[in-house]
Amino acid sequence: MSAVAPTDPDYRPSYAAAAIVGAAVLLLYLVTLAPTTAMWDTSEYIAAAYVLGNPHPPGNPLFVLLGRVFAVLPIAPTVAMRINVLAAIASAASAAFWFLVTERVLVHWFPARWQRIVGGALGALIGATAFTVWNQSVANEKVYTIALLGLAAVSWLTVRWCDEPDGVKADRTLVLIGYLLGLGFSNHPMGLLALPAVVVAVLVRRPAMIFRWKLIVAFAGAGLLGATVFAIQPIRAGFHPAINEGDPRTWHDFWYNLTRGQYGKPSVLDRQAPLSAQLGMYWQYFRWQWLRAATLAQPVWQNVLAGVYLALGLGGGYVHWRRDRSSFWYFGTFLFTLTIALVVYLNFKYGYSQAQEMGDYVLREVRERDYFYIVSFSAWGVWAALGLAAVWKSVGEMFGSEQRTVAGARVRVPHTHGWAIGSVVLLVGFVPLAANWKDASRAGQTTTRDFAYDLLQSVEPYGILVTVGDNDTFPLWYAQEVEGIRKDVLVANTSLLGTDWYVKQLLRRPIYEYDSARGPAIYRGKHWNRPSGPPLRMSAAQANALPPELPLSEPMTFEAHGVRATIRPDRLPGGALVRADLLVLQLINDSWPDRPVYFSRTTGDYPEQLGLEEHLLTQGIARKLVPPPLAPGRDTVLVGHQGLVDANRTLALWYDVYRGPQSVLRAGRWVDQPSVQIPFLYVTEAALVAQLEADRGHAQRSTQALDMARQLADAIGLSGIIQPAAASPALPLPVESGAQTLPFLDSTRHDSARRDSPAPR
């Protein structure tokens, strides 16, 4: 009995099998699902979805809407987990579409449905367990799993259109594809990556389509209709949600947001790294997909497996071209767009961990960028499965074969026992599942959420907390807006203070009541004055009229309420104060001491750059701004590079408040090295506690804390770095005579000095 062709009336895709495979992938993702938030953009996206806000450009309105729906569905115990489930469902559904595409190609040369189902399942499995796909599908770090679903659906529809471009449903299918492309764009520009492949498929299969203007207008109109989801951005911005990045209420701000002007990306003609290096970055990430584990002999096994999967994929592409050229033109163009073309377009710097032998001589990305290629790794599973199916068939033929008519053509196929014997080669498809489980899984990982809790609880009620980046800010947004943890704390991020929208966000933020019942015991029994006004005694226009930067030719002095800081140009990047620095000083001038001011220890030496070293007191993983005189004493201890430490508060936070150390130990592994500075805080904190306990004569507690530091270091891959802490004298910078003052920070001068200054963009 011959197999049917895709164009035969009797052909039916195996939708039931695809659903079963998708459900199995979903089960895998749910077993390895993150129970809460994670590093990088996870917290920002979850919080933005929860408050129906606008995340960073281009804003991702489709994700925000879907995320809000999932946030209120009673499908998991926490909001974060519910939105993580959204990512898992999207990727699992994508795997089902890749199943259908793979099975559809195999119709031309595999005679039995069960054989094609095995091949389709392999395509879904390989793509779903590639490291980046798996890791992004169990925590909603990005919106790319939604993009993946849209592109997989477009791929299946285009492949089916290629079968019958003149069928009764052909035109409607193209219009639906146009709508899905526009809808995908409203999630992220990545949603358009299938468009070149769709155009190529149409030109190859039915070139006369380019003259069918009503159809072209309908296709474009459907795409624009899908993209109208962007209209939610200015609407929500008008309600001033807690997360309102870009504040896109005007057409100018909306367009600036949509085109991501904030990032200042150079032209593709201005290469940020050699193209060879950018292709090398992609190859590094491709190697990760099949074996990410950092404890094995990476170069050997990663290269071997990468070579195997590269060969399988290229072989699968070849048999795709030979057996089903009509859909090959779509899928081949699609994969080219997702790889070579995307590498050229993205124009990245050197990768975070790429070409380490070049050290600091090259500019690098601040983190690994493998997630930009998630669709290529997922779709590669189709070609890898086709290549593996070809090997399966070839091995089976060694044990006997026969001529059969398959899809209208005569082909040689193995006997039944040949298929069975040859199936041993299919185990190759299970390698990523086994090799990536430990590294891709996020089951039980709560470190990010617990870090946010710890850092916020380190700040006294109604305090201002200065942070510097994504990983010490977005988790705090999540903790405050989603879980309601310490909303009384005002978070001021220096990376965003230079933007006009962020200052507006700070000025509009309500003053939330401190809930002493939910706060740590160390803050109970005291009266905390609730502030009565905004943190800055200036308007948003006045704040944005501050100069983008203020070069210093000599030291300058900042004075406010007893704080006296000498700011030296040789300690500032570029020898200049930028607008964010000026606003941090303004926050001190306008809010301190009515509001406690803290610097997260993730800020490094940033407060020292502002000349505040004589006014800093370490309390746990934050440093408090305190008035002079500040000198060592019984409870104020000078500890090496930590400076002066509030021993009582630090020990109370460590023993009675902090949850992060145990979270790090439970995780047992830290795959993402670019964010390792967050768990590393607990390594240094444990070492600090060991020193404080030793100074108090508590030898056993000191030893326990030092052991904890070593265990934490081992857990994050930094074994052997812990040595006994040693105290060293503090060397505060002197205030130089004749230093300039900063008159623009005098709150009495704002109206007269800043009213007519234009706000820079």
CSV table of C-alpha atoms in Angstrom, one decimal, residues 58-271:
chain,number,residue,atom,x,y,z
A,58,PRO,CA,9.9,48.4,21.9
A,59,GLY,CA,7.3,47.6,24.7
A,60,ASN,CA,5.9,44.2,23.7
A,61,PRO,CA,2.2,45.0,24.1
A,62,LEU,CA,1.0,41.5,23.0
A,63,PHE,CA,3.0,39.9,25.6
A,64,VAL,CA,1.8,42.3,28.3
A,65,LEU,CA,-1.8,41.5,27.4
A,66,LEU,CA,-1.2,37.7,27.4
A,67,GLY,CA,0.9,38.0,30.6
A,68,ARG,CA,-1.9,39.8,32.4
A,69,VAL,CA,-4.4,37.1,31.5
A,70,PHE,CA,-2.1,34.4,32.7
A,71,ALA,CA,-1.3,36.4,35.9
A,72,VAL,CA,-4.9,36.2,37.0
A,73,LEU,CA,-5.6,32.6,36.0
A,74,PRO,CA,-5.6,30.2,38.9
A,75,ILE,CA,-3.2,27.8,37.3
A,76,ALA,CA,-0.3,28.1,39.7
A,77,PRO,CA,0.3,29.3,43.2
A,78,THR,CA,2.2,32.6,42.3
A,79,VAL,CA,1.9,35.2,39.6
A,80,ALA,CA,5.5,34.6,38.5
A,81,MET,CA,4.9,30.9,38.1
A,82,ARG,CA,1.7,31.5,36.1
A,83,ILE,CA,3.6,33.7,33.6
A,84,ASN,CA,6.4,31.2,33.4
A,85,VAL,CA,3.7,28.7,32.5
A,86,LEU,CA,2.8,31.0,29.6
A,87,ALA,CA,6.4,30.7,28.3
A,88,ALA,CA,6.2,26.9,28.7
A,89,ILE,CA,2.9,26.6,26.8
A,90,ALA,CA,4.2,28.8,24.0
A,91,SER,CA,7.3,26.7,23.5
A,92,ALA,CA,5.4,23.4,23.8
A,93,ALA,CA,2.9,24.6,21.2
A,94,SER,CA,5.9,25.5,18.9
A,95,ALA,CA,7.3,22.0,19.3
A,96,ALA,CA,3.9,20.7,18.1
A,97,PHE,CA,4.2,22.8,15.0
A,98,TRP,CA,7.7,21.6,14.3
A,99,PHE,CA,6.4,18.1,14.7
A,100,LEU,CA,3.9,18.8,11.9
A,101,VAL,CA,6.5,20.4,9.6
A,102,THR,CA,8.9,17.4,10.1
A,103,GLU,CA,6.2,14.8,9.6
A,104,ARG,CA,4.9,16.7,6.5
A,105,VAL,CA,8.4,16.5,4.8
A,106,LEU,CA,8.7,12.8,5.6
A,107,VAL,CA,5.5,12.0,3.7
A,108,HIS,CA,7.6,12.0,0.5
A,109,TRP,CA,9.9,9.2,1.5
A,110,PHE,CA,8.6,7.4,4.6
A,111,PRO,CA,5.8,5.0,3.7
A,112,ALA,CA,4.1,4.4,7.1
A,113,ARG,CA,2.5,7.0,9.3
A,114,TRP,CA,4.1,5.6,12.5
A,115,GLN,CA,7.6,6.2,10.9
A,116,ARG,CA,6.7,9.8,10.1
A,117,ILE,CA,5.3,10.3,13.6
A,118,VAL,CA,8.6,9.1,15.1
A,119,GLY,CA,10.5,11.5,12.8
A,120,GLY,CA,8.1,14.4,13.8
A,121,ALA,CA,8.6,13.6,17.5
A,122,LEU,CA,12.3,13.7,17.0
A,123,GLY,CA,12.0,17.2,15.4
A,124,ALA,CA,10.0,18.4,18.3
A,125,LEU,CA,12.2,16.8,21.0
A,126,ILE,CA,15.5,18.1,19.6
A,127,GLY,CA,14.3,21.6,19.2
A,128,ALA,CA,12.5,21.7,22.5
A,129,THR,CA,15.5,20.4,24.5
A,130,ALA,CA,18.2,22.6,22.9
A,131,PHE,CA,19.6,24.5,25.9
A,132,THR,CA,18.5,28.1,25.1
A,133,VAL,CA,15.0,26.9,24.1
A,134,TRP,CA,14.5,24.9,27.2
A,135,ASN,CA,16.1,27.4,29.6
A,136,GLN,CA,13.9,30.3,28.2
A,137,SER,CA,10.8,28.1,28.3
A,138,VAL,CA,10.8,27.5,32.0
A,139,ALA,CA,11.2,31.1,33.1
A,140,ASN,CA,9.7,34.0,31.2
A,141,GLU,CA,13.0,35.9,30.9
A,142,LYS,CA,12.2,37.3,27.5
A,143,VAL,CA,9.2,37.5,25.1
A,144,TYR,CA,10.9,35.3,22.6
A,145,THR,CA,8.9,32.2,23.4
A,146,ILE,CA,5.8,34.0,22.2
A,147,ALA,CA,7.7,35.0,19.1
A,148,LEU,CA,8.8,31.4,18.7
A,149,LEU,CA,5.2,30.2,18.7
A,150,GLY,CA,4.1,32.8,16.1
A,151,LEU,CA,7.0,31.9,13.8
A,152,ALA,CA,6.4,28.2,14.2
A,153,ALA,CA,2.7,28.7,13.4
A,154,VAL,CA,3.5,30.8,10.3
A,155,SER,CA,6.0,28.1,9.2
A,156,TRP,CA,3.4,25.4,9.3
A,157,LEU,CA,0.8,27.5,7.5
A,158,THR,CA,3.3,28.4,4.8
A,159,VAL,CA,4.4,24.8,4.3
A,160,ARG,CA,0.8,23.8,3.9
A,161,TRP,CA,0.2,26.7,1.5
A,162,CYS,CA,3.2,25.5,-0.6
A,163,ASP,CA,1.4,22.2,-1.0
A,164,GLU,CA,-1.7,23.8,-2.6
A,165,PRO,CA,-0.9,27.4,-3.6
A,166,ASP,CA,-4.0,27.4,-5.9
A,167,GLY,CA,-6.3,25.6,-3.5
A,168,VAL,CA,-9.6,27.1,-2.3
A,169,LYS,CA,-8.0,28.1,1.0
A,170,ALA,CA,-4.7,29.4,-0.4
A,171,ASP,CA,-5.5,33.1,-0.4
A,172,ARG,CA,-7.1,33.0,3.0
A,173,THR,CA,-4.1,31.1,4.3
A,174,LEU,CA,-1.8,33.9,3.1
A,175,VAL,CA,-4.0,36.6,4.7
A,176,LEU,CA,-3.9,34.7,8.0
A,177,ILE,CA,-0.1,34.5,7.7
A,178,GLY,CA,0.0,38.2,7.2
A,179,TYR,CA,-2.1,38.8,10.3
A,180,LEU,CA,0.1,36.5,12.4
A,181,LEU,CA,3.2,38.3,11.2
A,182,GLY,CA,1.7,41.6,12.3
A,183,LEU,CA,0.5,40.2,15.6
A,184,GLY,CA,4.0,38.7,16.2
A,185,PHE,CA,5.5,42.1,15.5
A,186,SER,CA,3.3,43.6,18.3
A,187,ASN,CA,5.0,41.1,20.6
A,188,HIS,CA,8.6,41.8,19.3
A,189,PRO,CA,10.2,42.7,15.9
A,190,MET,CA,11.5,39.1,15.9
A,191,GLY,CA,7.9,38.2,14.9
A,192,LEU,CA,8.7,39.4,11.3
A,193,LEU,CA,11.6,37.1,10.7
A,194,ALA,CA,9.5,34.7,8.7
A,195,LEU,CA,8.5,37.4,6.2
A,196,PRO,CA,11.5,37.0,3.8
A,197,ALA,CA,10.9,33.3,3.7
A,198,VAL,CA,7.2,33.7,3.0
A,199,VAL,CA,8.0,36.1,0.1
A,200,VAL,CA,10.5,33.6,-1.3
A,201,ALA,CA,8.1,30.7,-1.0
A,202,VAL,CA,5.4,32.7,-2.9
A,203,LEU,CA,7.7,33.8,-5.6
A,204,VAL,CA,9.0,30.3,-6.2
A,205,ARG,CA,5.6,28.5,-6.0
A,206,ARG,CA,3.4,31.1,-7.7
A,207,PRO,CA,5.4,34.1,-9.0
A,208,ALA,CA,2.2,35.5,-10.6
A,209,MET,CA,1.0,36.4,-7.1
A,210,ILE,CA,3.0,39.6,-7.3
A,211,PHE,CA,0.4,41.0,-9.7
A,212,ARG,CA,-2.6,40.2,-7.6
A,213,TRP,CA,-2.8,43.6,-5.9
A,214,LYS,CA,-6.0,42.9,-4.0
A,215,LEU,CA,-4.4,39.9,-2.4
A,216,ILE,CA,-1.2,41.9,-1.6
A,217,VAL,CA,-3.3,44.7,0.0
A,218,ALA,CA,-5.2,42.2,2.0
A,219,PHE,CA,-2.0,40.6,3.2
A,220,ALA,CA,-0.5,43.9,4.2
A,221,GLY,CA,-3.7,45.1,5.8
A,222,ALA,CA,-4.0,42.0,7.9
A,223,GLY,CA,-0.5,42.6,9.1
A,224,LEU,CA,-1.3,46.1,10.0
A,225,LEU,CA,-4.4,44.9,11.8
A,226,GLY,CA,-2.3,42.5,13.9
A,227,ALA,CA,0.2,45.3,14.7
A,228,THR,CA,-2.6,47.6,16.1
A,229,VAL,CA,-2.1,45.9,19.4
A,230,PHE,CA,0.6,48.6,19.8
A,231,ALA,CA,-2.2,51.1,20.4
A,232,ILE,CA,-2.4,49.8,24.0
A,233,GLN,CA,0.9,51.4,24.8
A,234,PRO,CA,-0.1,55.1,24.7
A,235,ILE,CA,-3.4,54.2,26.3
A,236,ARG,CA,-1.8,52.5,29.3
A,237,ALA,CA,0.9,55.2,29.5
A,238,GLY,CA,-1.9,57.7,30.0
A,239,PHE,CA,-2.8,55.9,33.2
A,240,HIS,CA,0.8,56.1,34.5
A,241,PRO,CA,1.3,52.4,35.5
A,242,ALA,CA,4.1,51.7,37.9
A,243,ILE,CA,6.3,50.5,35.1
A,244,ASN,CA,6.0,52.9,32.1
A,245,GLU,CA,9.3,52.8,30.2
A,246,GLY,CA,9.5,55.4,27.5
A,247,ASP,CA,6.2,56.9,28.6
A,248,PRO,CA,4.9,56.7,25.0
A,249,ARG,CA,2.0,59.0,25.2
A,250,THR,CA,3.0,61.3,22.3
A,251,TRP,CA,3.7,60.2,18.7
A,252,HIS,CA,7.3,61.3,19.1
A,253,ASP,CA,7.9,59.2,22.2
A,254,PHE,CA,5.9,56.3,20.8
A,255,TRP,CA,8.0,56.2,17.6
A,256,TYR,CA,11.2,56.7,19.6
A,257,ASN,CA,10.2,53.7,21.7
A,258,LEU,CA,9.1,51.5,18.8
A,259,THR,CA,12.4,52.1,16.9
A,260,ARG,CA,14.4,51.6,20.1
A,261,GLY,CA,16.2,54.9,19.8
A,262,GLN,CA,17.2,54.8,23.5
A,263,TYR,CA,19.8,52.2,22.7
A,264,GLY,CA,21.7,54.1,20.0
A,265,LYS,CA,22.5,51.0,18.0
A,266,PRO,CA,25.0,51.7,15.1
A,267,SER,CA,24.3,51.0,11.5
A,268,VAL,CA,24.9,47.4,10.2
A,269,LEU,CA,27.6,49.0,8.1
A,270,ASP,CA,29.4,50.1,11.2
A,271,ARG,CA,30.5,46.7,12.5
